[in-house]
Each structure stands twice: as structure tokens, then as C-alpha cells.
CSV table of C-alpha atoms (C1' of nucleotides) in Angstrom, one decimal:
chain,number,residue,atom,x,y,z
Q,1,UNK,CA,7.1,218.3,139.3
Q,2,UNK,CA,7.6,221.8,140.3
Q,3,UNK,CA,9.3,224.6,138.2
Q,4,UNK,CA,10.5,227.8,139.4
Q,5,UNK,CA,12.1,230.4,137.5
Q,6,UNK,CA,14.1,232.4,139.8
Q,7,UNK,CA,17.2,234.6,140.1
Q,8,UNK,CA,19.5,232.7,142.5
Q,9,UNK,CA,23.1,232.1,143.8
Q,10,UNK,CA,24.1,228.5,144.0
Q,11,UNK,CA,26.9,226.4,146.2
Q,12,UNK,CA,27.4,222.8,146.0
Q,13,UNK,CA,29.7,221.0,148.3
Q,14,UNK,CA,30.6,217.3,147.5
Q,15,UNK,CA,32.4,215.4,145.5
Q,16,UNK,CA,33.6,218.6,144.3
Q,17,UNK,CA,33.2,222.4,145.1
Q,18,UNK,CA,31.1,224.5,142.6
Q,19,UNK,CA,29.9,227.9,142.7
Q,20,UNK,CA,27.1,229.6,140.2
Q,21,UNK,CA,27.1,233.5,140.6
Q,22,UNK,CA,23.7,235.2,141.1
Q,23,UNK,CA,21.6,234.7,137.6
Q,24,UNK,CA,18.3,234.1,136.5
Q,25,UNK,CA,17.8,230.2,136.1
Q,26,UNK,CA,15.3,227.4,136.2
Q,27,UNK,CA,15.1,225.5,139.1
Q,28,UNK,CA,13.4,222.0,138.3
Q,29,UNK,CA,12.1,219.7,141.3
Q,30,UNK,CA,10.8,216.2,140.4
Q,31,UNK,CA,8.6,214.1,141.9
Q,32,UNK,CA,11.5,211.6,142.6
Q,33,UNK,CA,12.9,214.2,144.7
Q,34,UNK,CA,15.9,215.3,142.4
Q,35,UNK,CA,16.5,218.4,141.8
Q,36,UNK,CA,18.3,220.3,138.8
Q,37,UNK,CA,19.4,224.0,138.0
Q,38,UNK,CA,19.3,224.9,134.3
Q,39,UNK,CA,20.6,227.9,132.5
Q,40,UNK,CA,19.0,228.9,129.0
Q,41,UNK,CA,22.1,227.0,127.2
Q,42,UNK,CA,24.1,223.8,127.7
Q,43,UNK,CA,21.6,221.7,125.9
Q,44,UNK,CA,20.0,219.1,128.1
Q,45,UNK,CA,22.6,219.4,130.9
Q,46,UNK,CA,21.8,221.2,134.0
Q,47,UNK,CA,24.4,223.6,135.3
Q,48,UNK,CA,24.2,221.8,138.6
Q,49,UNK,CA,22.1,219.2,140.2
Q,50,UNK,CA,21.3,216.7,143.2
Q,51,UNK,CA,20.3,213.1,142.7
Q,52,UNK,CA,17.9,211.2,144.6
Q,53,UNK,CA,17.8,210.1,147.3
Q,54,UNK,CA,18.2,213.5,148.9
Q,55,UNK,CA,16.1,216.0,151.0
Q,56,UNK,CA,15.1,219.3,150.3
Q,57,UNK,CA,14.4,221.7,153.1
Q,58,UNK,CA,12.8,224.8,151.8
Q,59,UNK,CA,13.4,227.7,154.1
Q,60,UNK,CA,12.5,231.4,153.6
Q,61,UNK,CA,14.4,232.3,150.4
Q,62,UNK,CA,16.9,229.6,150.6
Q,63,UNK,CA,16.4,225.8,149.6
Q,64,UNK,CA,19.1,223.4,151.1
Q,65,UNK,CA,19.6,219.8,149.3
Q,66,UNK,CA,21.8,217.1,151.4
Q,67,UNK,CA,22.2,213.4,150.7
Q,68,UNK,CA,23.4,210.7,152.9
Q,69,UNK,CA,26.9,211.3,151.7
Q,70,UNK,CA,27.1,214.2,153.1
Q,71,UNK,CA,26.7,216.6,149.9
Q,72,UNK,CA,25.1,219.6,150.0
Q,73,UNK,CA,23.6,222.0,147.5
Q,74,UNK,CA,22.5,225.2,148.7
Q,75,UNK,CA,20.3,227.5,146.7
Q,76,UNK,CA,19.9,231.1,147.4
Q,77,UNK,CA,16.3,232.6,146.1
Q,78,UNK,CA,16.7,236.4,145.5
Q,79,UNK,CA,13.8,236.7,143.6
Q,80,UNK,CA,10.9,234.5,141.7
Q,81,UNK,CA,10.1,235.3,138.4
Q,82,UNK,CA,7.5,232.6,137.5
Q,83,UNK,CA,6.2,229.2,138.9
Q,84,UNK,CA,4.7,226.2,137.5
Q,85,UNK,CA,3.7,223.0,139.4
Q,86,UNK,CA,2.1,219.6,138.0
Q,87,UNK,CA,1.9,216.0,138.7
Q,88,UNK,CA,2.8,214.2,135.8
Q,89,UNK,CA,2.4,210.5,137.1
Q,90,UNK,CA,4.5,207.7,136.2
Q,91,UNK,CA,5.9,207.5,133.0
Q,92,UNK,CA,5.8,204.4,130.8
Q,93,UNK,CA,9.4,204.9,130.0
Q,94,UNK,CA,11.6,205.0,126.7
Q,95,UNK,CA,11.6,202.0,124.3
Q,96,UNK,CA,15.0,201.9,122.6
Q,97,UNK,CA,16.0,200.0,119.7
Q,98,UNK,CA,19.5,199.9,117.9
Q,99,UNK,CA,21.8,199.2,120.7
Q,100,UNK,CA,24.6,196.9,120.8
Q,101,UNK,CA,22.4,194.0,122.0
Q,102,UNK,CA,20.2,194.2,119.1
Q,103,UNK,CA,23.0,194.4,116.9
Q,104,UNK,CA,24.4,191.1,118.3
Q,105,UNK,CA,21.1,189.4,118.1
Q,106,UNK,CA,20.7,190.4,114.5
Q,107,UNK,CA,24.2,189.3,113.5
Q,108,UNK,CA,23.5,185.9,115.6
Q,109,UNK,CA,20.6,185.2,113.1
Q,110,UNK,CA,22.5,186.5,110.1
Q,111,UNK,CA,26.3,185.7,110.5
Q,112,UNK,CA,26.8,185.4,106.8
Q,113,UNK,CA,26.3,189.1,106.6
Q,114,UNK,CA,29.8,189.4,108.1
Q,115,UNK,CA,31.3,187.0,105.3
Q,116,UNK,CA,29.7,184.3,103.0
Q,117,UNK,CA,29.4,181.0,104.6
Q,118,UNK,CA,29.8,181.9,108.1
Q,119,UNK,CA,27.7,180.0,110.4
Q,120,UNK,CA,27.0,180.6,114.0
Q,121,UNK,CA,28.4,177.8,116.8
Q,122,UNK,CA,27.5,180.0,120.1
Q,123,UNK,CA,26.5,183.1,121.1
Q,124,UNK,CA,28.4,184.6,124.4
Q,125,UNK,CA,30.8,182.1,124.4
Q,126,UNK,CA,32.5,181.9,127.6
Q,127,UNK,CA,36.2,182.3,128.3
Q,128,UNK,CA,38.0,182.9,131.6
Q,129,UNK,CA,38.4,186.3,130.6
Q,130,UNK,CA,34.9,187.1,129.4
Q,131,UNK,CA,32.4,186.0,126.9
Q,132,UNK,CA,33.2,186.1,123.2
Q,133,UNK,CA,30.2,187.8,121.6
Q,134,UNK,CA,29.8,185.2,118.8
Q,135,UNK,CA,31.8,182.1,118.2
Q,136,UNK,CA,31.5,181.0,114.4
Q,137,UNK,CA,32.7,178.6,111.9
Q,138,UNK,CA,33.7,179.6,108.5
Q,139,UNK,CA,33.5,178.2,104.9
Q,140,UNK,CA,36.7,176.2,105.3
Q,141,UNK,CA,35.8,174.9,108.7
Q,142,UNK,CA,37.9,177.5,110.8
Q,143,UNK,CA,36.6,178.9,114.0
Q,144,UNK,CA,36.1,182.6,114.1
Q,145,UNK,CA,35.6,184.6,117.1
Q,146,UNK,CA,33.2,187.8,116.3
Q,147,UNK,CA,33.5,190.7,118.7
Q,148,UNK,CA,30.6,192.9,118.1
Q,149,UNK,CA,30.5,196.9,119.2
Q,150,UNK,CA,28.3,200.1,118.0
Q,151,UNK,CA,31.8,201.7,117.5
Q,152,UNK,CA,34.7,199.8,116.7
Q,153,UNK,CA,37.7,201.4,118.5
Q,154,UNK,CA,41.3,200.3,119.6
Q,155,UNK,CA,40.0,198.8,123.0
Q,156,UNK,CA,37.5,196.6,120.9
Q,157,UNK,CA,40.5,195.3,118.8
Q,158,UNK,CA,42.6,194.5,122.0
Q,159,UNK,CA,39.7,192.8,123.7
Q,160,UNK,CA,39.1,190.8,120.9
Q,161,UNK,CA,43.0,189.7,120.6
Q,162,UNK,CA,42.7,188.7,124.1
Q,163,UNK,CA,40.0,186.2,123.6
Q,164,UNK,CA,41.8,185.0,120.4
Q,165,UNK,CA,44.9,184.2,122.6
Q,166,UNK,CA,42.6,182.1,124.9
Q,167,UNK,CA,40.8,180.3,122.3
Q,168,UNK,CA,44.0,179.4,120.5
Q,169,UNK,CA,44.9,177.2,123.8
Q,170,UNK,CA,41.8,175.0,123.0
Q,171,UNK,CA,42.9,172.4,120.8
Q,172,UNK,CA,39.5,171.8,119.5
Q,173,UNK,CA,39.0,175.0,118.3
Q,174,UNK,CA,42.3,176.0,116.7
Q,175,UNK,CA,43.3,177.9,114.5
Q,176,UNK,CA,40.9,180.7,115.3
Q,177,UNK,CA,40.4,183.9,113.3
Q,178,UNK,CA,39.1,187.1,114.3
Q,179,UNK,CA,36.3,189.4,113.2
Q,180,UNK,CA,35.6,192.9,114.8
Q,181,UNK,CA,32.2,194.1,113.7
Q,182,UNK,CA,30.7,197.5,114.2
Q,183,UNK,CA,28.5,200.3,112.5
Q,184,UNK,CA,31.5,202.3,112.3
Q,185,UNK,CA,35.0,201.1,112.6
Q,186,UNK,CA,37.6,204.1,113.3
Q,187,UNK,CA,40.9,204.1,111.3
Q,188,UNK,CA,43.1,203.4,114.2
Q,189,UNK,CA,41.2,200.1,114.8
Q,190,UNK,CA,41.5,199.4,111.5
Q,191,UNK,CA,45.4,199.8,111.5
Q,192,UNK,CA,45.5,197.7,114.7
Q,193,UNK,CA,43.0,195.2,113.6
Q,194,UNK,CA,45.4,194.6,110.4
Q,195,UNK,CA,48.7,194.8,112.4
Q,196,UNK,CA,47.1,191.8,114.7
Q,197,UNK,CA,45.8,189.8,111.6
Q,198,UNK,CA,42.1,190.6,112.8
Q,199,UNK,CA,39.3,191.3,110.4
Q,200,UNK,CA,36.8,194.0,110.7
Q,201,UNK,CA,33.2,194.6,109.1
Q,202,UNK,CA,31.4,197.5,109.1
Q,203,UNK,CA,27.5,196.6,109.4
Q,204,UNK,CA,24.9,198.7,108.0
Q,205,UNK,CA,22.1,198.3,111.0
Q,206,UNK,CA,19.3,199.3,109.0
Q,207,UNK,CA,20.0,196.8,106.1
Q,208,UNK,CA,20.7,194.4,108.6
Q,209,UNK,CA,17.2,194.9,110.3
Q,210,UNK,CA,16.0,194.5,106.6
Q,211,UNK,CA,17.6,191.0,106.5
Q,212,UNK,CA,16.4,190.2,109.9
Q,213,UNK,CA,12.6,190.7,108.9
Q,214,UNK,CA,13.1,189.3,105.6
Q,215,UNK,CA,12.7,192.7,103.5
Q,216,UNK,CA,16.0,192.3,101.8
Q,217,UNK,CA,14.6,188.8,99.8
Q,218,UNK,CA,11.4,190.3,99.4
Q,219,UNK,CA,12.2,193.0,96.8
X,1,UNK,CA,13.2,229.6,127.7
X,2,UNK,CA,10.1,227.6,127.3
X,3,UNK,CA,8.2,225.2,129.4
X,4,UNK,CA,5.3,223.4,128.3
X,5,UNK,CA,3.6,220.7,130.5
X,6,UNK,CA,1.7,218.4,127.8
X,7,UNK,CA,0.3,215.0,127.2
X,8,UNK,CA,2.5,213.8,124.3
X,9,UNK,CA,4.2,210.8,122.3
X,10,UNK,CA,7.6,211.3,121.1
X,11,UNK,CA,9.7,209.7,118.2
X,12,UNK,CA,13.3,209.8,117.8
X,13,UNK,CA,15.1,208.4,114.7
X,14,UNK,CA,18.7,208.9,114.6
X,15,UNK,CA,21.6,207.1,115.8
X,16,UNK,CA,19.3,204.8,117.2
X,17,UNK,CA,15.3,204.7,117.3
X,18,UNK,CA,13.5,205.4,120.3
X,19,UNK,CA,9.8,205.9,121.0
X,20,UNK,CA,8.0,207.1,124.1
X,21,UNK,CA,4.1,206.2,124.4
X,22,UNK,CA,1.7,208.8,125.4
X,23,UNK,CA,2.0,210.4,128.6
X,24,UNK,CA,2.3,213.7,130.3
X,25,UNK,CA,5.7,215.3,130.6
X,26,UNK,CA,7.6,218.5,130.5
X,27,UNK,CA,9.0,219.8,126.9
X,28,UNK,CA,12.0,222.3,127.8
X,29,UNK,CA,13.0,224.4,125.1
X,30,UNK,CA,16.2,226.4,125.7
X,31,UNK,CA,17.4,229.7,124.1
X,32,UNK,CA,20.4,227.8,122.6
X,33,UNK,CA,17.9,225.7,120.6
X,34,UNK,CA,17.9,222.5,122.6
X,35,UNK,CA,15.2,220.7,123.4
X,36,UNK,CA,14.7,218.1,126.1
X,37,UNK,CA,11.8,215.6,127.3
X,38,UNK,CA,11.7,215.1,131.2
X,39,UNK,CA,9.0,212.9,133.2
X,40,UNK,CA,8.9,213.3,136.8
X,41,UNK,CA,11.9,210.9,137.5
X,42,UNK,CA,14.9,209.8,136.2
X,43,UNK,CA,16.7,212.6,138.0
X,44,UNK,CA,18.4,215.3,135.9
X,45,UNK,CA,18.5,213.4,132.9
X,46,UNK,CA,15.8,213.8,130.2
X,47,UNK,CA,13.9,210.8,128.2
X,48,UNK,CA,14.7,212.2,125.1
X,49,UNK,CA,16.4,215.1,123.7
X,50,UNK,CA,17.9,217.2,120.6
X,51,UNK,CA,21.2,219.2,121.1
X,52,UNK,CA,21.7,222.2,119.2
X,53,UNK,CA,22.2,223.1,116.4
X,54,UNK,CA,18.9,221.7,115.3
X,55,UNK,CA,15.8,223.3,114.1
X,56,UNK,CA,12.6,223.2,115.8
X,57,UNK,CA,9.4,223.5,113.4
X,58,UNK,CA,6.0,224.0,115.3
X,59,UNK,CA,3.0,223.0,113.5
X,60,UNK,CA,-0.6,222.5,115.0
X,61,UNK,CA,-0.2,220.0,117.9
X,62,UNK,CA,3.0,218.7,116.4
X,63,UNK,CA,6.7,219.7,116.7
X,64,UNK,CA,9.4,218.3,114.6
X,65,UNK,CA,13.2,218.7,115.4
X,66,UNK,CA,16.0,218.3,112.9
X,67,UNK,CA,19.6,218.4,112.9
X,68,UNK,CA,22.1,218.6,110.2
X,69,UNK,CA,23.1,214.6,110.7
X,70,UNK,CA,19.4,214.0,109.9
X,71,UNK,CA,18.1,213.0,112.9
X,72,UNK,CA,14.6,213.8,113.8
X,73,UNK,CA,12.7,214.1,116.8
X,74,UNK,CA,9.2,214.3,116.4
X,75,UNK,CA,6.8,215.3,119.4
X,76,UNK,CA,3.1,215.0,118.9
X,77,UNK,CA,1.3,217.2,121.3
X,78,UNK,CA,-2.1,215.6,122.4
X,79,UNK,CA,-3.1,218.2,125.2
X,80,UNK,CA,-1.2,220.8,127.0
X,81,UNK,CA,-1.6,221.4,130.8
X,82,UNK,CA,0.6,224.3,131.4
X,83,UNK,CA,3.0,226.7,129.9
X,84,UNK,CA,5.6,229.2,131.3
X,85,UNK,CA,8.2,231.2,129.2
X,86,UNK,CA,11.0,233.4,130.4
X,87,UNK,CA,14.2,234.9,129.1
X,88,UNK,CA,17.1,234.0,131.4
X,89,UNK,CA,19.8,235.8,129.3
X,90,UNK,CA,23.5,234.6,129.4
X,91,UNK,CA,24.6,232.9,132.4
X,92,UNK,CA,27.9,233.3,134.3
X,93,UNK,CA,28.7,229.7,134.4
X,94,UNK,CA,29.8,227.0,136.7
X,95,UNK,CA,32.9,227.7,139.1
X,96,UNK,CA,34.4,224.6,139.9
X,97,UNK,CA,36.8,225.3,142.7
X,98,UNK,CA,38.3,222.0,141.8
X,99,UNK,CA,39.1,219.2,143.9
X,100,UNK,CA,43.0,220.3,143.9
X,101,UNK,CA,42.5,223.5,146.1
X,102,UNK,CA,39.9,221.4,148.2
X,103,UNK,CA,42.7,218.6,148.7
X,104,UNK,CA,45.2,221.0,149.9
X,105,UNK,CA,42.9,222.3,152.4
X,106,UNK,CA,42.2,219.1,153.5
X,107,UNK,CA,45.7,217.6,153.4
X,108,UNK,CA,47.1,220.9,155.2
X,109,UNK,CA,44.9,220.0,158.2
X,110,UNK,CA,45.7,216.6,157.9
X,111,UNK,CA,49.5,215.8,156.9
X,112,UNK,CA,49.6,212.7,159.1
X,113,UNK,CA,47.2,211.1,156.3
X,114,UNK,CA,50.2,211.2,153.9
X,115,UNK,CA,52.9,209.7,156.2
X,116,UNK,CA,52.8,208.7,160.1
X,117,UNK,CA,54.4,211.8,161.9
X,118,UNK,CA,54.3,214.0,159.2
X,119,UNK,CA,53.9,217.8,160.1
X,120,UNK,CA,52.9,220.8,158.4
X,121,UNK,CA,55.7,223.5,158.3
X,122,UNK,CA,53.8,226.0,155.6
X,123,UNK,CA,51.4,225.8,152.8
X,124,UNK,CA,52.2,227.4,149.4
X,125,UNK,CA,55.9,227.6,150.4
X,126,UNK,CA,57.3,230.2,148.1
X,127,UNK,CA,60.4,229.4,145.7
X,128,UNK,CA,61.6,231.6,143.2
X,129,UNK,CA,60.1,229.0,140.4
X,130,UNK,CA,56.7,229.1,142.2
X,131,UNK,CA,55.0,227.9,145.6
X,132,UNK,CA,55.3,224.6,147.0
X,133,UNK,CA,51.6,223.2,147.7
X,134,UNK,CA,52.9,222.0,151.2
X,135,UNK,CA,56.3,222.0,153.1
X,136,UNK,CA,56.3,219.6,156.1
X,137,UNK,CA,58.6,218.1,158.6
X,138,UNK,CA,58.7,214.2,159.1
X,139,UNK,CA,59.3,212.1,161.9
X,140,UNK,CA,63.0,212.4,161.6
X,141,UNK,CA,62.9,215.9,161.4
X,142,UNK,CA,63.8,216.0,157.5
X,143,UNK,CA,61.9,218.6,155.1
X,144,UNK,CA,59.3,217.0,152.9
X,145,UNK,CA,57.8,218.8,150.0
X,146,UNK,CA,54.0,217.7,148.8
X,147,UNK,CA,53.0,218.5,145.4
X,148,UNK,CA,48.9,217.9,145.0
X,149,UNK,CA,47.3,217.1,142.0
X,150,UNK,CA,43.7,215.5,141.7
X,151,UNK,CA,45.4,213.3,138.9
X,152,UNK,CA,49.2,212.4,139.5
X,153,UNK,CA,50.9,212.3,136.0
X,154,UNK,CA,54.4,212.9,134.5
X,155,UNK,CA,54.2,216.7,134.7
X,156,UNK,CA,53.4,216.6,138.6
X,157,UNK,CA,56.1,214.7,139.1
X,158,UNK,CA,58.5,216.7,137.1
X,159,UNK,CA,57.0,220.2,138.8
X,160,UNK,CA,57.9,218.6,142.2
X,161,UNK,CA,61.7,217.4,141.0
X,162,UNK,CA,62.1,221.1,140.2
X,163,UNK,CA,61.1,222.4,143.5
X,164,UNK,CA,63.3,219.8,145.3
X,165,UNK,CA,66.0,220.8,143.6
X,166,UNK,CA,65.4,224.6,144.6
X,167,UNK,CA,64.7,223.6,148.1
X,168,UNK,CA,67.8,221.7,148.3
X,169,UNK,CA,69.9,225.1,147.5
X,170,UNK,CA,68.6,226.2,151.0
X,171,UNK,CA,71.1,225.2,153.7
X,172,UNK,CA,68.4,225.2,156.3
X,173,UNK,CA,66.1,223.0,154.7
X,174,UNK,CA,68.4,220.5,153.3
X,175,UNK,CA,68.0,217.6,152.8
X,176,UNK,CA,64.7,217.8,151.1
X,177,UNK,CA,62.3,214.8,150.2
X,178,UNK,CA,59.4,215.1,147.8
X,179,UNK,CA,55.8,213.4,148.1
X,180,UNK,CA,53.2,213.4,145.0
X,181,UNK,CA,49.8,213.1,146.7
X,182,UNK,CA,47.1,212.6,144.3
X,183,UNK,CA,43.5,211.0,144.2
X,184,UNK,CA,45.0,208.8,141.4
X,185,UNK,CA,48.5,208.4,140.5
X,186,UNK,CA,49.1,207.1,136.9
X,187,UNK,CA,51.3,204.3,136.1
X,188,UNK,CA,53.8,206.6,134.3
X,189,UNK,CA,54.0,208.8,137.1
X,190,UNK,CA,54.9,205.9,139.7
X,191,UNK,CA,57.6,205.0,137.5
X,192,UNK,CA,58.9,208.5,137.2
X,193,UNK,CA,58.7,209.4,140.6
X,194,UNK,CA,60.7,206.0,141.6
X,195,UNK,CA,63.2,207.1,139.3
X,196,UNK,CA,63.4,210.3,140.8
X,197,UNK,CA,63.4,209.3,144.2
X,198,UNK,CA,60.1,210.5,144.8
X,199,UNK,CA,57.4,209.2,146.9
X,200,UNK,CA,53.8,209.1,145.8
X,201,UNK,CA,50.5,208.6,147.9
X,202,UNK,CA,46.8,208.1,146.5
X,203,UNK,CA,44.4,209.8,149.0
X,204,UNK,CA,41.0,209.0,149.4
X,205,UNK,CA,39.0,211.9,149.0
X,206,UNK,CA,35.7,211.2,150.4
X,207,UNK,CA,37.7,209.3,153.3
X,208,UNK,CA,39.4,212.6,153.7
X,209,UNK,CA,36.5,215.0,153.8
X,210,UNK,CA,35.4,212.5,156.7
X,211,UNK,CA,38.5,213.1,158.4
X,212,UNK,CA,38.3,216.9,157.9
X,213,UNK,CA,34.9,217.7,159.2
X,214,UNK,CA,35.8,215.2,162.3
X,215,UNK,CA,33.4,212.8,161.5
X,216,UNK,CA,35.9,209.8,161.8
X,217,UNK,CA,37.0,210.9,165.0
X,218,UNK,CA,33.6,211.0,166.4
X,219,UNK,CA,32.8,207.6,166.2
B,1,DA,C1',40.4,218.9,112.7
B,2,DC,C1',41.1,214.7,114.9
B,3,DG,C1',42.0,211.9,118.8
B,4,DT,C1',42.5,211.3,123.8
B,5,DT,C1',40.4,211.7,128.1
B,6,DG,C1',37.9,213.0,132.1
B,7,DA,C1',33.0,213.2,134.2
B,8,DG,C1',29.5,215.1,140.7
B,9,DA,C1',28.3,211.0,135.2
B,10,DT,C1',23.7,207.1,135.4
B,11,DT,C1',22.0,202.7,134.3
B,12,DG,C1',21.7,198.2,133.9
B,13,DC,C1',23.6,193.4,133.7
B,14,DC,C1',26.1,189.9,135.7
B,15,DG,C1',29.1,187.4,139.0
I,1,DC,C1',25.7,193.2,146.3
I,2,DG,C1',29.5,195.1,144.0
I,3,DG,C1',32.1,195.6,140.1
I,4,DC,C1',32.0,196.1,135.0
I,5,DA,C1',30.6,198.0,130.6
I,6,DA,C1',27.6,201.1,127.6
I,7,DT,C1',25.6,205.4,126.8
I,8,DG,C1',22.2,208.8,121.0
I,9,DT,C1',27.6,209.5,126.2
I,10,DC,C1',29.3,214.7,125.8
I,11,DA,C1',33.0,218.4,126.7
I,12,DA,C1',37.4,220.1,127.0
I,13,DC,C1',42.1,219.8,125.7
I,14,DG,C1',46.3,218.8,123.2
I,15,DT,C1',48.5,217.5,118.7
DNA sequence: ACGTTGAGATTGCCG
DNA sequence: CGGCAATGTCAACGT
């Protein structure tokens, strides 16, 4: 990894054309061959960048980066104010917890959280337009399709509505109800769900994780 | 802007939970208060970050970043290998020349891409309500007004329709047809264009760039 | 203020 | 290997 603080101008010609006027910036060259140009703002996003695979040609006061698609990034280095290089080695990588897949696992293990008496029939139940996240049976023996999202929005409701249509065609499952489960269900999604006769449930992830580990039953 | 190369472990608790095992990484603190943690891979994307507004508390060997939503990023600094600080000042920012201008150049050079036999008469042909992007002549000698957009939407169709009205007033140009050219023409724009008797063409930007640099004619 | 839409997105998954 | 969807998406724009 090589870090250079420099006064520079930058031109990018690729999927769009962009230009950075002369100013002091950070040039960050990683071992993977990528290069990114950062200002002292704009949070984590660079002003401009080139993703690997690309080739960096360093001439006198001028870096030219190109890739296979013919995109080019040209950096004119007018003055270098600081520099730092260091080999970091491979990174063990980020361990994530709390994404949709995890939510689905937890709800599959605890469908009763969505509604008392709800029991899991199948996860990722296939239909010809895609898999239904959870297929369940309710306390009265009716089939329930559950669509799980981190955020419940309109398209989630429509996706579930399409699944319900397909499932209704199966005489063994009919009648089929739907539940949209999400950490947050947006107002528009609530309204549309109501209009479609679809129920929605907001799920508290931390609480659900507690259920999963038996914490709620311990205290 | 402050750059620190350090062996560290990182924990994020917020919208999800994430953990970074001990490894050497770049810590990038910007003047806007943001902090991002980079490995020597993953292109321009940091492993983890906190966006402003947030507060960074630097204790002995431990940075704790929090924001108003109660999200926290905790960085344990085990060893510091290098450091570099520099004030960059405000950045003039990115100038996107936009695809539209570039598209116009490319289509002006290759009008036949829109329709076989189409030939350019004039770019930015002036009317009293504004310039028409391209004025062309088709294979049968008729005048064709071309409106170029990155995204073809309803307002693009209406703009072109207004130009056509004006151009029809000029006896030397009459009759005049219209073509809406865009990378993507939305369904509503297609419908309105059809109703107005205006043709539309979706243009492949990358392919056109190939034509423009003569790459397609070389092989 | 809120909702909608685009982005040079990137990344992982599954067919 | 290509298309689809999620992302701690974010950011800009219109209502």
C-alpha cells in the first residue's frame, strides 16, 4: 500500500468523463492494483478511482491508469507533500452478523415470533418465479408464505403478492396467506400490504437473537 | 487528514454487527470527521467505516467512534507502524462532463448508428426555444431532429415535440421527423413518443465509444 | 421532511 | 459464466 499526498489534477475517461481541478489530495495505491483519490471530505467515498484489474504506469509527474475496457485515469502530480508506504499483507476479512440471511435463519427456527402457532413447512420453497423465503402453516391449518426483508418496502409486498398468486394455483396449499417480515416496514409498504390482504410484522433482531440462543427463556 | 498504519482489531455495532480480527490496516481520518479502515485489497471500498457526523474519542491505544443513532465503531490499536498527517483544505470537487455531452459528440460523428443513411447537417441547431442537439437528413432527404438524453423520459419527448413544432415552421426544412436517442428509453417515454409520432433509439454507449475510437472498424 | 431514483457502484449467489 | 439481488448502500432531486 502506497499513500501519497499531492497537489494534482485528474481526468477520467470511461463510463463517463470526469475532471478534478488542481488541489491537494490523497492518492491511495493498494496492493491489489487499485487506486483511489480522496479529498478531505465525502466520507469514505473517493472522488475518483480505478478498480483492479488495471495497470498503473508511473511517469515523471504523471500517473496513467488503464484497464481492459479502455477506461483511463490520468493523474498529473504537480507537487508531492508527503508519502508513506507499507506492506499490510492479506486481511482476514470482515465477519458480518445481522444481514437478511441471518434474519431468515432465526425466523425459520422461531416462526412463532411472527404469529402464535405458526410452524415452518419449508425454507426457500421453490415456485416458478422464485423461492418463497418461508412456507409455514398457521394454527388453523392454513398455508402462510413469509417474505423476509431487512427493510419492508413496496417491492417486497409486490414480490410476496406474486408468490401468493402462484401458490394459490396449487390445490394442496390453497388457501394461502402472506406475511411480510422485516426489521422495519415502511408506511407505504404497510398501506399496500393492507390493500393486498397481506399481513406485516416488524421483527426486533436483537430480541430474536435472544430467542434463538434461549436468552429470553432464561430470564 | 490523518493516516495511520496500524495493527488493529475493529468492532462495529450498529445496523449490523461486524468484527475485524487483528491485522495490519490503514486508518484514514478525514477533516469531515469520517473514519475508514482499509486493507490492502477490496479496491476503493473500506472494510469498515463511520460516516459523519460522528465523534471520535482517542484514548490510549483505543479509538471509539459514535454517532447520534447510537452506532459505535471500536478500534483497538495494538501497534502503530506509520503515520502521516496533512491538511488538504477544501476540494473544488468532481466535474462530471456527463454522458450526454459525450454521447452527442459520438452520435454527431456516427449518425448512421441511429438509422442507416442518416447524415449530420448540424449540431446544436438553434431555434427560438433552444438548440436542437442534432439536425440530420435521412436516406430519403427528409429532415430529422435528434434529441439526446442519457435517460429517455417523458420530458425529453415533449422537448423534442416542441422543437419539431418550431422546425416545421421553416419551409426549407419541412417535413421534419424526430428521434429520441438515449442509453435507456423508459416505457412511458416510448408510449408518449409513439403517440407523438416520434421514433426512439436506445444507444449502447460502450459500443458507440468503440465506433468512435475506430476500434470496431479495425477488426 | 420524505420518498424516489440513479450509481463509473461492488459482491456474492445461484442457475 | 451471466443475470439477479443485497449493500451498514449513499446522494441528489423532486414533492
